[in-house]
Amino acid sequence: MAILISFDIDGTLEVGDPPGPLTMEMVRIVQDKGFLIGSCSDRPPSSQRSLWEEHQINVDFAVAKHLLAGVKSDFNADAYYHIGDREDLDRQNALRSGFEFLWPDEAAAQPWFLPEK
Amino acid sequence: MTTQMAPESMYRSTEGLGVWEHRGKVASVGIGHSPTARRWDGRAETSVGALSIQALRTAIADAGVSPDQVDGLVLVPVTTTGAHWPEDQPVPMDVVNAFNPTDDPLDGVGQLSAEWIIKNMPELTNVKFTMYAPGCMSAAIVVAAQAVGDGLASNCLVLKGWHNLEGRYNHGGISASDEVPGSFAISPGRTLWGAPGCFGTALQFAQYCTKYGKNHDMMAPFMQNSRRNGLLFPEGYWAQHRPEQLTPEDYLSSRWIAKPANLFDNDIPIMVAAAYLFTTADRAQDMAQKPVYILNHASSRGVARSITPTLEEVEAETAATGRKIYEGAGITADDLSFENMYDGFAQFHQFHIEGLRYRGMQPGDALDFYQTDISIEGPNPILSSGGNIGSGRSRFWMHTDCMQQIQGRAGARSLTGVKPEIAVSGGPMPMGGNFTVWSATPD
């Protein structure tokens, strides 16, 4: 089953400002498991890409926050998730765009982010 | 010592006042900046009070005076426009008591008083004049310049501090109330319940584009140039924390806040403080830095007919401001080496510079001008500081840049296409602000 995860950055990832609970190692783990991953943030797309490159993670997409719906049309997956920390710009936007939504703390508890045994 | 808000009589807000009586007789010498941060982390040493003390001490040392030579202090007591301390949140008394507190525990945490500064800078043993200015460093500069010119102080510190708290901007204060006055509810930026803060400017910008046949995309070179200049400003937020260029693609793909104003047409709130040391032209000769003479200060007090000013009102007011600036300084637009008018919101910078008739601009010309060489290396630099877009919300980068350029210490941001001799800076709003003319020479 193909799963796509869109990460907000600030308040969601450990490298965000403010830092969030999801570590870059957790991102690597889901990517190694075959998830499609990328970021959807108010940070400029060029700085999102720089951030991922800095951590040597080759993401599938990096888009501005209001362009989340386009990610769904660009990628074929069985399930689409967006993880973010804001009610309006993350949760409401995700649901409008046809994504499932997880708060960062909820997401961090998902078994996806556990390493393979 | 009781500190009063500066009286309106200290401002030069009408046309026809002639050349400023203290033209070239007041100078800025010392500059001090604190480090920046996105938000306060709760520690005493990073509070707005601590940052302000740091900026003040740096400015004193930079000017090469001893603290006991300082006899004046002008500051802005308000340290935010949208990060109001939540009423139900206790003030951290460990932070309050890390300093010499005043009767108000928010002093040094969410506001600043002259009393708090004096209590916490015991080396300032000779301050006899203190005064408050509203809102911005632009106002504090004007008040301090007039005060030194009038002889109320000889060596006067000028201070503006900013705090920013965790959480979202402008969701506290009156926005957190169950009820707000009607005028607050419908005015842009006053509360969470009204339109976004940039709404009024966006409306004027939309009218501007319609009237002159321009469009939002034409802002991209200005935005890119501003961020580039900001990244060359080592005191700024983006240079210190996120040295990212803002590409045209980044800018143009951003979401609308109040169409046609997008996310990047708004600035980013930060923690920071800056201070300057003003003195008389005579005293400045013996100080450690090259004096930057003040040729004039002028103020705008435009009154809109309705809640949101129209394009026509904005254009009339900025043109009047330009005339006041030149009249009091005894110069013309042709004498300006560069400009540092305010930019937070980005979309009113063109109103300010068209009002100045900078480089011969007329209303409707600025966005075409942005498509030409507006870099610090060219003959027509635009906003060499990078402003709030380039370094975060402080409303003072523009002033520091004017001083540093004229003093020859702007580093990698130094103008090379023009000789920095006379500049103008100020803001904030096209319909209301305070502006200063800076010069390498007193005449």
Coordinates of C-alpha atoms in Angstrom, one line a residue:
Chain A
M1 CA 0.0 0.0 0.0
A2 CA 1.5 3.3 -1.1
I3 CA 1.3 6.1 1.5
L4 CA 2.3 9.7 0.9
I5 CA 3.2 11.9 3.9
S6 CA 3.4 15.7 3.7
F7 CA 5.3 17.3 6.5
D8 CA 4.8 20.8 7.7
I9 CA 8.1 22.2 9.0
D10 CA 7.8 24.8 11.7
G11 CA 6.3 23.3 14.8
T12 CA 6.3 19.8 13.2
L13 CA 9.9 18.8 12.4
E14 CA 12.7 19.0 14.9
V15 CA 14.5 21.4 12.6
G16 CA 11.5 23.8 12.5
D17 CA 11.1 27.1 14.3
P18 CA 9.7 26.3 16.8
P19 CA 11.0 22.7 16.8
G20 CA 8.5 20.0 16.5
P21 CA 8.5 16.4 17.7
L22 CA 9.3 14.6 14.5
T23 CA 12.9 14.0 13.9
M24 CA 14.7 13.8 10.6
E25 CA 15.6 10.2 11.5
M26 CA 11.9 9.4 11.6
V27 CA 11.5 10.9 8.2
R28 CA 14.4 8.8 6.9
I29 CA 12.7 5.7 8.4
V30 CA 9.4 6.2 6.6
Q31 CA 11.2 6.9 3.4
D32 CA 13.2 3.7 3.7
K33 CA 9.9 1.9 4.1
G34 CA 8.8 3.2 0.7
F35 CA 6.6 6.1 1.7
L36 CA 6.4 9.0 -0.6
I37 CA 7.5 12.1 1.4
G38 CA 7.9 15.8 1.1
S39 CA 7.1 19.1 2.7
C40 CA 4.3 21.6 2.5
S41 CA 5.2 24.7 4.4
D42 CA 5.0 28.5 4.5
R43 CA 8.7 28.4 4.1
P44 CA 9.7 29.2 0.5
P45 CA 10.0 26.1 -1.7
S46 CA 13.7 26.9 -2.3
S47 CA 14.5 27.0 1.4
Q48 CA 12.4 23.8 1.9
R49 CA 14.6 22.1 -0.7
S50 CA 17.7 23.5 0.9
L51 CA 16.7 22.2 4.3
W52 CA 16.1 18.6 3.0
E53 CA 19.4 18.7 1.0
E54 CA 21.2 19.8 4.2
H55 CA 19.9 16.7 5.9
Q56 CA 20.6 14.5 2.8
I57 CA 17.0 13.5 2.4
N58 CA 15.8 13.3 -1.2
V59 CA 12.1 14.3 -1.0
D60 CA 9.5 13.7 -3.6
F61 CA 8.0 17.2 -3.3
A62 CA 8.4 20.6 -1.5
V63 CA 5.6 23.0 -2.0
A64 CA 4.0 26.1 -0.6
K65 CA 1.3 25.5 1.9
H66 CA -1.7 26.4 -0.3
L67 CA -0.5 24.0 -3.0
L68 CA -1.1 20.8 -1.0
A69 CA -4.1 19.8 -3.2
G70 CA -1.7 19.7 -6.2
V71 CA 0.5 17.1 -4.4
K72 CA -2.5 14.7 -4.4
S73 CA -3.0 15.1 -8.1
D74 CA 0.7 14.7 -8.8
F75 CA 1.3 11.5 -6.9
N76 CA -0.6 8.2 -7.0
A77 CA -0.9 6.8 -3.6
D78 CA -3.5 4.7 -1.6
A79 CA -3.4 7.1 1.4
Y80 CA -2.4 10.8 1.8
Y81 CA -1.5 12.3 5.1
H82 CA -0.5 15.8 6.1
I83 CA 1.2 16.4 9.4
G84 CA 1.1 19.9 10.8
D85 CA 0.6 22.1 13.9
R86 CA -2.0 24.6 12.9
E87 CA -5.8 24.3 12.8
D88 CA -6.4 26.5 9.8
L89 CA -3.3 26.2 7.6
D90 CA -2.7 22.6 8.3
R91 CA -5.7 20.6 9.5
Q92 CA -8.4 22.5 7.6
N93 CA -6.2 22.8 4.5
A94 CA -5.4 19.1 4.6
L95 CA -9.0 18.0 4.9
R96 CA -10.0 20.4 2.1
S97 CA -7.3 18.9 -0.1
G98 CA -8.4 15.3 0.5
F99 CA -5.7 14.4 2.9
E100 CA -5.9 12.7 6.2
F101 CA -4.6 14.9 9.0
L102 CA -2.3 14.2 12.0
W103 CA -1.1 16.6 14.6
P104 CA 2.7 16.2 15.2
D105 CA 2.3 14.4 18.5
E106 CA -0.3 12.0 17.0
A107 CA 2.0 11.3 14.1
A108 CA 5.0 10.7 16.2
A109 CA 3.1 7.8 17.8
Q110 CA 2.5 6.1 14.5
P111 CA 4.2 2.7 14.0
W112 CA 5.4 4.0 10.6
F113 CA 8.1 5.9 12.3
L114 CA 9.5 2.9 14.2
P115 CA 12.6 1.3 12.6
E116 CA 12.2 -2.1 11.0
K117 CA 13.1 -4.9 13.4
Chain B
M1 CA 11.8 61.5 37.2
T2 CA 8.5 61.2 35.3
T3 CA 8.7 60.5 31.6
Q4 CA 6.2 62.0 29.3
M5 CA 5.2 61.1 25.8
A6 CA 6.7 63.6 23.4
P7 CA 4.3 66.5 22.7
E8 CA 3.1 67.0 19.1
S9 CA 5.0 70.3 19.1
M10 CA 8.2 68.4 18.7
Y11 CA 7.3 67.1 15.3
R12 CA 7.4 69.0 12.0
S13 CA 4.2 67.8 10.5
T14 CA 3.1 70.7 8.3
E15 CA 4.4 72.2 5.1
G16 CA 5.7 75.8 5.1
L17 CA 7.9 75.5 8.2
G18 CA 11.0 76.4 6.3
V19 CA 14.4 75.0 6.9
W20 CA 14.7 73.1 10.2
E21 CA 16.3 75.4 12.8
H22 CA 18.7 72.7 13.9
R23 CA 19.7 71.6 10.4
G24 CA 23.2 70.0 10.6
K25 CA 23.6 70.8 14.3
V26 CA 22.5 67.4 15.5
A27 CA 24.4 64.2 14.7
S28 CA 24.1 60.5 15.2
V29 CA 27.4 58.8 16.1
G30 CA 27.0 55.5 18.0
I31 CA 25.0 52.5 16.9
G32 CA 24.2 49.4 19.0
H33 CA 22.2 46.3 18.0
S34 CA 21.3 43.3 20.1
P35 CA 21.2 39.8 18.5
T36 CA 17.9 38.7 17.0
A37 CA 15.6 35.8 17.8
R38 CA 12.4 34.6 16.3
R39 CA 10.7 34.4 19.7
W40 CA 11.5 34.9 23.3
D41 CA 12.8 31.7 24.9
G42 CA 11.8 32.8 28.5
R43 CA 15.3 33.5 29.8
A44 CA 16.2 36.8 31.5
E45 CA 19.2 37.3 29.4
T46 CA 17.2 37.2 26.2
S47 CA 14.3 39.3 27.4
V48 CA 13.5 42.5 25.6
G49 CA 14.9 44.4 28.6
A50 CA 18.2 42.6 28.4
L51 CA 18.4 43.1 24.6
S52 CA 17.7 46.8 25.1
I53 CA 20.5 47.2 27.7
Q54 CA 22.9 45.3 25.4
A55 CA 22.0 47.6 22.5
L56 CA 22.3 50.8 24.6
R57 CA 25.7 49.7 26.0
T58 CA 26.9 48.9 22.5
A59 CA 25.8 52.3 21.2
I60 CA 27.6 54.1 24.0
A61 CA 30.8 52.2 23.5
D62 CA 30.5 52.6 19.7
A63 CA 30.3 56.4 20.1
G64 CA 33.3 56.3 22.4
V65 CA 31.7 58.2 25.3
S66 CA 31.6 57.2 28.9
P67 CA 28.2 56.3 30.3
D68 CA 28.2 59.3 32.7
Q69 CA 28.4 61.6 29.7
V70 CA 24.9 60.4 28.6
D71 CA 22.3 62.9 29.8
G72 CA 19.3 62.0 27.7
L73 CA 17.1 58.9 26.8
V74 CA 14.3 58.7 24.3
L75 CA 12.6 55.4 23.9
V76 CA 9.5 53.7 22.7
P77 CA 7.7 52.1 25.7
V78 CA 5.6 49.7 23.6
T79 CA 7.6 46.7 22.4
T80 CA 5.2 44.9 20.1
T81 CA 2.4 45.4 17.7
G82 CA 0.9 41.9 18.1
A83 CA 2.6 39.8 20.8
H84 CA 0.6 40.9 23.8
W85 CA 1.2 39.2 27.1
P86 CA -1.8 36.9 27.7
E87 CA -3.9 38.2 30.6
D88 CA -4.3 34.7 32.1
Q89 CA -0.5 34.0 32.0
P90 CA 1.5 34.9 35.0
V91 CA 4.6 37.0 34.4
P92 CA 7.7 35.0 35.2
M93 CA 8.9 36.5 38.4
D94 CA 12.3 34.9 38.2
V95 CA 12.9 36.9 35.1
V96 CA 11.4 40.1 36.6
N97 CA 13.5 39.7 39.7
A98 CA 16.7 39.0 37.7
F99 CA 16.6 42.8 37.1
N100 CA 15.8 45.8 39.2
P101 CA 12.1 45.9 38.7
T102 CA 9.6 48.7 38.6
D103 CA 6.1 48.6 39.9
D104 CA 4.9 47.0 36.6
P105 CA 6.2 43.4 36.3
L106 CA 5.9 43.5 32.5
D107 CA 8.6 46.1 32.4
G108 CA 11.5 44.6 30.6
V109 CA 9.5 41.6 29.5
G110 CA 6.6 42.9 27.5
Q111 CA 7.2 46.7 27.6
L112 CA 9.9 49.2 28.5
S113 CA 9.9 52.2 30.7
A114 CA 12.7 54.8 31.1
E115 CA 12.6 54.1 34.8
W116 CA 13.4 50.4 34.2
I117 CA 16.3 51.2 31.9
I118 CA 17.8 53.7 34.3
K119 CA 17.4 51.3 37.2
N120 CA 19.1 48.5 35.3
M121 CA 21.9 50.6 33.8
P122 CA 23.5 52.0 37.0
E123 CA 26.3 53.4 34.9
L124 CA 23.9 56.0 33.5
T125 CA 24.4 58.4 36.4
N126 CA 23.7 61.6 34.6
V127 CA 20.5 61.2 32.7
K128 CA 18.4 64.3 33.2
F129 CA 16.1 64.1 30.2
T130 CA 13.8 61.2 29.3
M131 CA 11.0 61.1 26.9
Y132 CA 8.7 58.6 25.2
A133 CA 7.9 58.3 21.6
P134 CA 5.1 56.3 20.1
G135 CA 5.4 53.1 18.1
C136 CA 8.6 53.2 16.2
M137 CA 12.2 54.1 16.2
S138 CA 11.3 56.6 13.4
A139 CA 9.4 58.6 16.0
A140 CA 12.0 58.2 18.7
I141 CA 14.7 59.5 16.3
V142 CA 12.7 62.6 15.5
V143 CA 12.0 63.3 19.1
A144 CA 15.7 62.8 20.1
A145 CA 16.9 65.0 17.2
Q146 CA 14.6 67.8 18.2
A147 CA 15.5 67.4 21.9
V148 CA 19.3 67.6 21.2
G149 CA 18.7 70.5 18.9
D150 CA 16.6 72.3 21.5
G151 CA 19.3 71.7 24.2
L152 CA 17.2 69.4 26.3
A153 CA 20.0 66.8 26.1
S154 CA 23.6 66.8 24.9
N155 CA 24.3 63.1 24.5
C156 CA 21.0 61.4 24.0
L157 CA 20.4 57.7 23.7
V158 CA 17.6 56.6 21.4
L159 CA 16.1 53.1 21.9
K160 CA 13.6 50.8 20.4
G161 CA 13.1 47.2 21.6
W162 CA 10.9 44.5 20.2
H163 CA 9.6 41.3 21.9
N164 CA 7.9 38.4 20.3
L165 CA 6.3 35.6 22.3
E166 CA 5.6 32.0 21.4
G167 CA 2.3 31.3 19.7
R168 CA 0.7 33.2 16.9
Y169 CA 1.0 36.9 16.4
N170 CA -2.0 39.1 17.2
H171 CA -4.0 36.4 18.8
G172 CA -3.6 37.8 22.3
G173 CA -4.5 41.1 23.7
I174 CA -7.8 42.4 22.6
S175 CA -8.1 39.6 20.0
A176 CA -8.5 37.2 22.9
S177 CA -11.4 39.2 24.3
D178 CA -15.0 38.0 24.0
E179 CA -16.1 41.4 22.7
V180 CA -14.3 44.2 20.8
P181 CA -15.4 47.7 19.9
G182 CA -17.0 47.9 16.5
S183 CA -14.3 50.1 15.0
F184 CA -11.7 47.5 16.1
A185 CA -13.6 44.6 14.7
I186 CA -13.7 46.1 11.2
S187 CA -10.4 47.8 11.0
P188 CA -7.5 46.0 9.3
G189 CA -4.9 44.6 11.7
R190 CA -6.5 45.9 14.9
T191 CA -7.8 42.5 16.0
L192 CA -8.1 38.9 14.9
W193 CA -11.7 39.7 14.0
G194 CA -11.1 42.3 11.4
A195 CA -9.3 42.1 8.1
P196 CA -5.6 41.1 8.0
G197 CA -3.2 43.9 8.8
C198 CA -2.1 44.2 5.2
F199 CA -5.6 44.5 3.9
G200 CA -5.6 48.3 3.6
T201 CA -2.2 48.4 1.9
A202 CA -3.4 45.5 -0.4
L203 CA -6.5 47.5 -1.3
Q204 CA -4.4 50.6 -2.2
F205 CA -2.0 48.4 -4.1
A206 CA -4.8 46.9 -6.1
Q207 CA -6.1 50.4 -6.9
Y208 CA -2.6 51.3 -7.9
C209 CA -2.3 48.4 -10.3
T210 CA -5.6 49.1 -11.8
K211 CA -4.9 52.8 -12.2
Y212 CA -1.4 52.4 -13.7
G213 CA -1.7 49.1 -15.5
K214 CA 0.7 47.2 -13.2
N215 CA 0.6 43.9 -11.4
H216 CA 1.8 42.0 -8.4
D217 CA 4.4 40.0 -10.3
M218 CA 6.3 43.3 -10.8
M219 CA 7.1 43.4 -7.1
A220 CA 9.4 40.3 -7.4
P221 CA 12.7 42.1 -8.2
F222 CA 12.1 44.5 -5.3
M223 CA 11.5 41.6 -2.9
Q224 CA 14.5 39.7 -4.2
N225 CA 16.7 42.8 -3.8
S226 CA 15.4 43.5 -0.3
R227 CA 16.2 40.0 0.9
R228 CA 19.6 40.1 -0.8
N229 CA 20.4 43.3 1.0
G230 CA 19.1 41.9 4.3
L231 CA 21.3 38.9 4.0
L232 CA 24.2 41.3 3.8
F233 CA 23.1 42.9 7.1
P234 CA 24.8 40.9 9.8
E235 CA 22.6 42.4 12.5
G236 CA 19.5 41.1 10.9
Y237 CA 17.3 38.1 11.6
W238 CA 17.5 36.3 8.2
A239 CA 21.3 36.8 8.0
Q240 CA 21.7 35.4 11.6
H241 CA 19.3 32.6 11.5
R242 CA 18.0 31.6 8.1
P243 CA 20.3 32.9 5.4
E244 CA 17.9 32.1 2.6
Q245 CA 17.5 34.1 -0.6
L246 CA 13.9 34.8 -1.7
T247 CA 13.7 33.9 -5.3
P248 CA 11.0 35.3 -7.7
E249 CA 9.5 31.7 -7.8
D250 CA 9.3 31.6 -4.0
Y251 CA 7.7 35.0 -3.8
L252 CA 5.2 34.5 -6.6
S253 CA 4.2 31.1 -5.4
S254 CA 3.3 32.2 -1.9
R255 CA -0.2 32.2 -0.6
W256 CA -2.4 35.2 -0.5
I257 CA -3.0 36.9 2.9
A258 CA -5.2 39.6 1.5
K259 CA -5.0 39.4 -2.3
P260 CA -3.0 41.0 -3.9
A261 CA -0.8 40.9 -0.8
N262 CA 0.9 37.5 -0.2
L263 CA 2.8 36.1 2.8
F264 CA 6.1 37.7 1.8
D265 CA 4.5 41.1 1.4
N266 CA 4.3 40.9 5.2
D267 CA 7.3 40.9 7.5
I268 CA 8.3 38.4 10.2
P269 CA 8.0 39.4 13.9
I270 CA 11.2 39.0 15.9
M271 CA 13.0 39.8 19.1
V272 CA 15.6 42.6 18.7
A273 CA 16.7 46.0 20.1
A274 CA 18.7 48.9 18.6
A275 CA 20.0 52.0 20.1
Y276 CA 21.7 55.1 18.7
L277 CA 23.7 57.9 20.4
F278 CA 22.8 61.4 19.2
T279 CA 24.7 64.5 20.1
T280 CA 25.4 68.0 19.0
A281 CA 27.5 68.5 15.8
D282 CA 30.2 70.1 17.9
R283 CA 30.5 67.3 20.4
A284 CA 30.4 64.7 17.7
Q285 CA 33.8 65.9 16.4
D286 CA 35.5 64.3 19.4
M287 CA 33.7 61.0 19.3
A288 CA 34.8 57.6 18.0
Q289 CA 32.8 57.4 14.8
K290 CA 32.2 59.7 11.9
P291 CA 29.2 61.9 12.6
V292 CA 26.0 61.5 10.5
Y293 CA 24.4 64.9 10.5
I294 CA 20.6 65.3 10.6
L295 CA 19.4 67.8 8.1
N296 CA 15.7 67.6 8.9
H297 CA 13.0 65.6 10.4
A298 CA 9.4 65.6 9.1
S299 CA 6.2 63.9 10.0
S300 CA 3.1 62.8 8.3
R301 CA -0.2 63.0 10.0
G302 CA -2.6 62.1 7.2
V303 CA -6.2 61.5 8.1
A304 CA -8.3 59.2 5.9
R305 CA -11.9 60.0 5.3
S306 CA -12.9 56.4 6.1
I307 CA -11.5 53.3 7.8
T308 CA -9.1 52.5 5.0
P309 CA -7.3 55.3 3.1
T310 CA -7.8 55.4 -0.6
L311 CA -5.0 55.4 -3.2
E312 CA -5.6 59.1 -3.9
E313 CA -5.3 59.9 -0.2
V314 CA -2.1 57.9 0.1
E315 CA -0.6 59.5 -2.9
A316 CA -1.5 63.0 -1.8
E317 CA 0.0 62.4 1.7
T318 CA 3.3 60.8 0.6
A319 CA 3.8 63.7 -1.9
A320 CA 3.2 66.2 1.0
T321 CA 5.6 64.2 3.1
G322 CA 8.2 64.4 0.4
R323 CA 7.8 68.2 0.2
K324 CA 8.2 68.5 3.9
I325 CA 11.3 66.4 4.0
Y326 CA 13.0 68.5 1.3
E327 CA 11.8 71.9 2.6
G328 CA 13.2 71.4 6.1
A329 CA 16.4 69.9 4.8
G330 CA 17.0 72.6 2.2
I331 CA 17.6 70.0 -0.4
T332 CA 15.8 68.6 -3.5
A333 CA 15.1 65.1 -4.7
D334 CA 18.3 65.3 -6.8
D335 CA 20.4 65.6 -3.7
L336 CA 19.4 62.1 -2.4
S337 CA 22.2 59.5 -2.8
F338 CA 19.9 56.7 -1.6
E339 CA 16.6 56.0 0.1
N340 CA 15.6 53.8 3.0
M341 CA 11.8 54.4 3.3
Y342 CA 9.8 51.8 5.2
D343 CA 8.6 48.6 3.7
G344 CA 6.6 46.5 6.2
F345 CA 4.2 46.1 4.3
A346 CA 6.3 45.7 1.1
Q347 CA 3.5 47.1 -1.0
F348 CA 3.6 50.6 0.3
H349 CA 7.3 51.2 -0.3
Q350 CA 6.5 52.5 -3.8
F351 CA 4.1 55.0 -2.3
H352 CA 6.9 56.4 -0.1
I353 CA 9.5 56.7 -2.9
E354 CA 7.0 58.1 -5.5
G355 CA 6.1 60.7 -2.9
L356 CA 9.8 61.5 -2.6
R357 CA 10.0 61.7 -6.4
Y358 CA 13.1 59.7 -5.9
R359 CA 15.2 59.6 -9.1
G360 CA 12.4 61.6 -10.7
M361 CA 9.7 59.1 -10.1
Q362 CA 6.1 60.1 -10.6
P363 CA 3.1 58.3 -9.3
G364 CA 2.8 55.0 -11.1
D365 CA 6.5 54.7 -12.0
A366 CA 7.9 52.6 -9.1
L367 CA 7.1 49.1 -10.3
D368 CA 8.7 49.8 -13.7
F369 CA 11.7 51.2 -11.8
Y370 CA 11.9 47.9 -9.9
Q371 CA 12.5 46.2 -13.2
T372 CA 15.8 48.2 -13.6
D373 CA 19.0 47.9 -11.6
I374 CA 18.0 48.8 -8.1
S375 CA 20.9 47.0 -6.4
I376 CA 23.4 48.5 -4.0
E377 CA 26.0 48.3 -6.9
G378 CA 23.9 50.4 -9.2
P379 CA 23.2 54.1 -9.6
N380 CA 19.7 53.9 -8.3
P381 CA 19.7 51.8 -5.1
I382 CA 16.3 51.0 -3.6
L383 CA 16.1 50.2 0.1
S384 CA 19.8 49.4 0.6
S385 CA 19.0 48.2 4.1
G386 CA 16.7 45.5 2.8
G387 CA 14.2 46.8 5.4
N388 CA 11.9 44.6 7.3
I389 CA 11.6 42.3 4.4
G390 CA 15.3 41.8 4.5
S391 CA 15.9 41.5 8.2
G392 CA 12.7 41.1 10.1
R393 CA 10.2 43.4 11.8
S394 CA 12.1 46.1 13.6
R395 CA 11.3 49.2 11.7
F396 CA 14.9 50.4 12.3
W397 CA 17.1 48.6 9.8
M398 CA 16.6 51.6 7.4
H399 CA 17.9 54.1 9.9
T400 CA 21.0 52.0 10.9
D401 CA 21.7 51.5 7.2
C402 CA 21.6 55.2 6.5
M403 CA 24.1 55.8 9.3
Q404 CA 26.4 52.9 8.4
Q405 CA 26.5 53.8 4.7
I406 CA 27.4 57.4 5.4
Q407 CA 29.9 56.4 8.0
G408 CA 31.5 54.0 5.5
R409 CA 30.9 50.9 7.7
A410 CA 28.1 49.1 5.9
G411 CA 30.5 46.2 5.1
A412 CA 29.3 43.9 2.3
R413 CA 26.2 46.0 1.9
S414 CA 28.1 49.2 1.1
L415 CA 26.8 51.2 -1.8
T416 CA 29.2 51.2 -4.7
G417 CA 27.1 52.7 -7.5
V418 CA 26.6 56.0 -5.6
K419 CA 28.6 57.9 -3.0
P420 CA 26.5 57.8 0.1
E421 CA 26.2 61.4 1.1
I422 CA 22.5 62.3 1.8
A423 CA 19.8 59.8 2.6
V424 CA 16.3 59.6 3.9
S425 CA 14.7 57.0 6.1
G426 CA 11.4 56.7 8.0
G427 CA 8.0 55.4 8.3
P428 CA 5.9 53.5 9.0
M429 CA 2.7 54.2 7.1
P430 CA 2.2 56.4 4.1
M431 CA -0.6 58.1 5.9
G432 CA 1.3 58.5 9.2
G433 CA 5.0 58.4 10.1
N434 CA 8.2 60.2 10.9
F435 CA 11.1 60.7 8.6
T436 CA 14.8 61.8 8.9
V437 CA 17.3 63.2 6.5
W438 CA 20.9 62.1 7.1
S439 CA 24.0 63.6 5.7
A440 CA 27.8 63.1 5.6
T441 CA 28.2 66.9 6.1
P442 CA 26.4 69.4 8.2
D443 CA 25.6 71.7 5.2

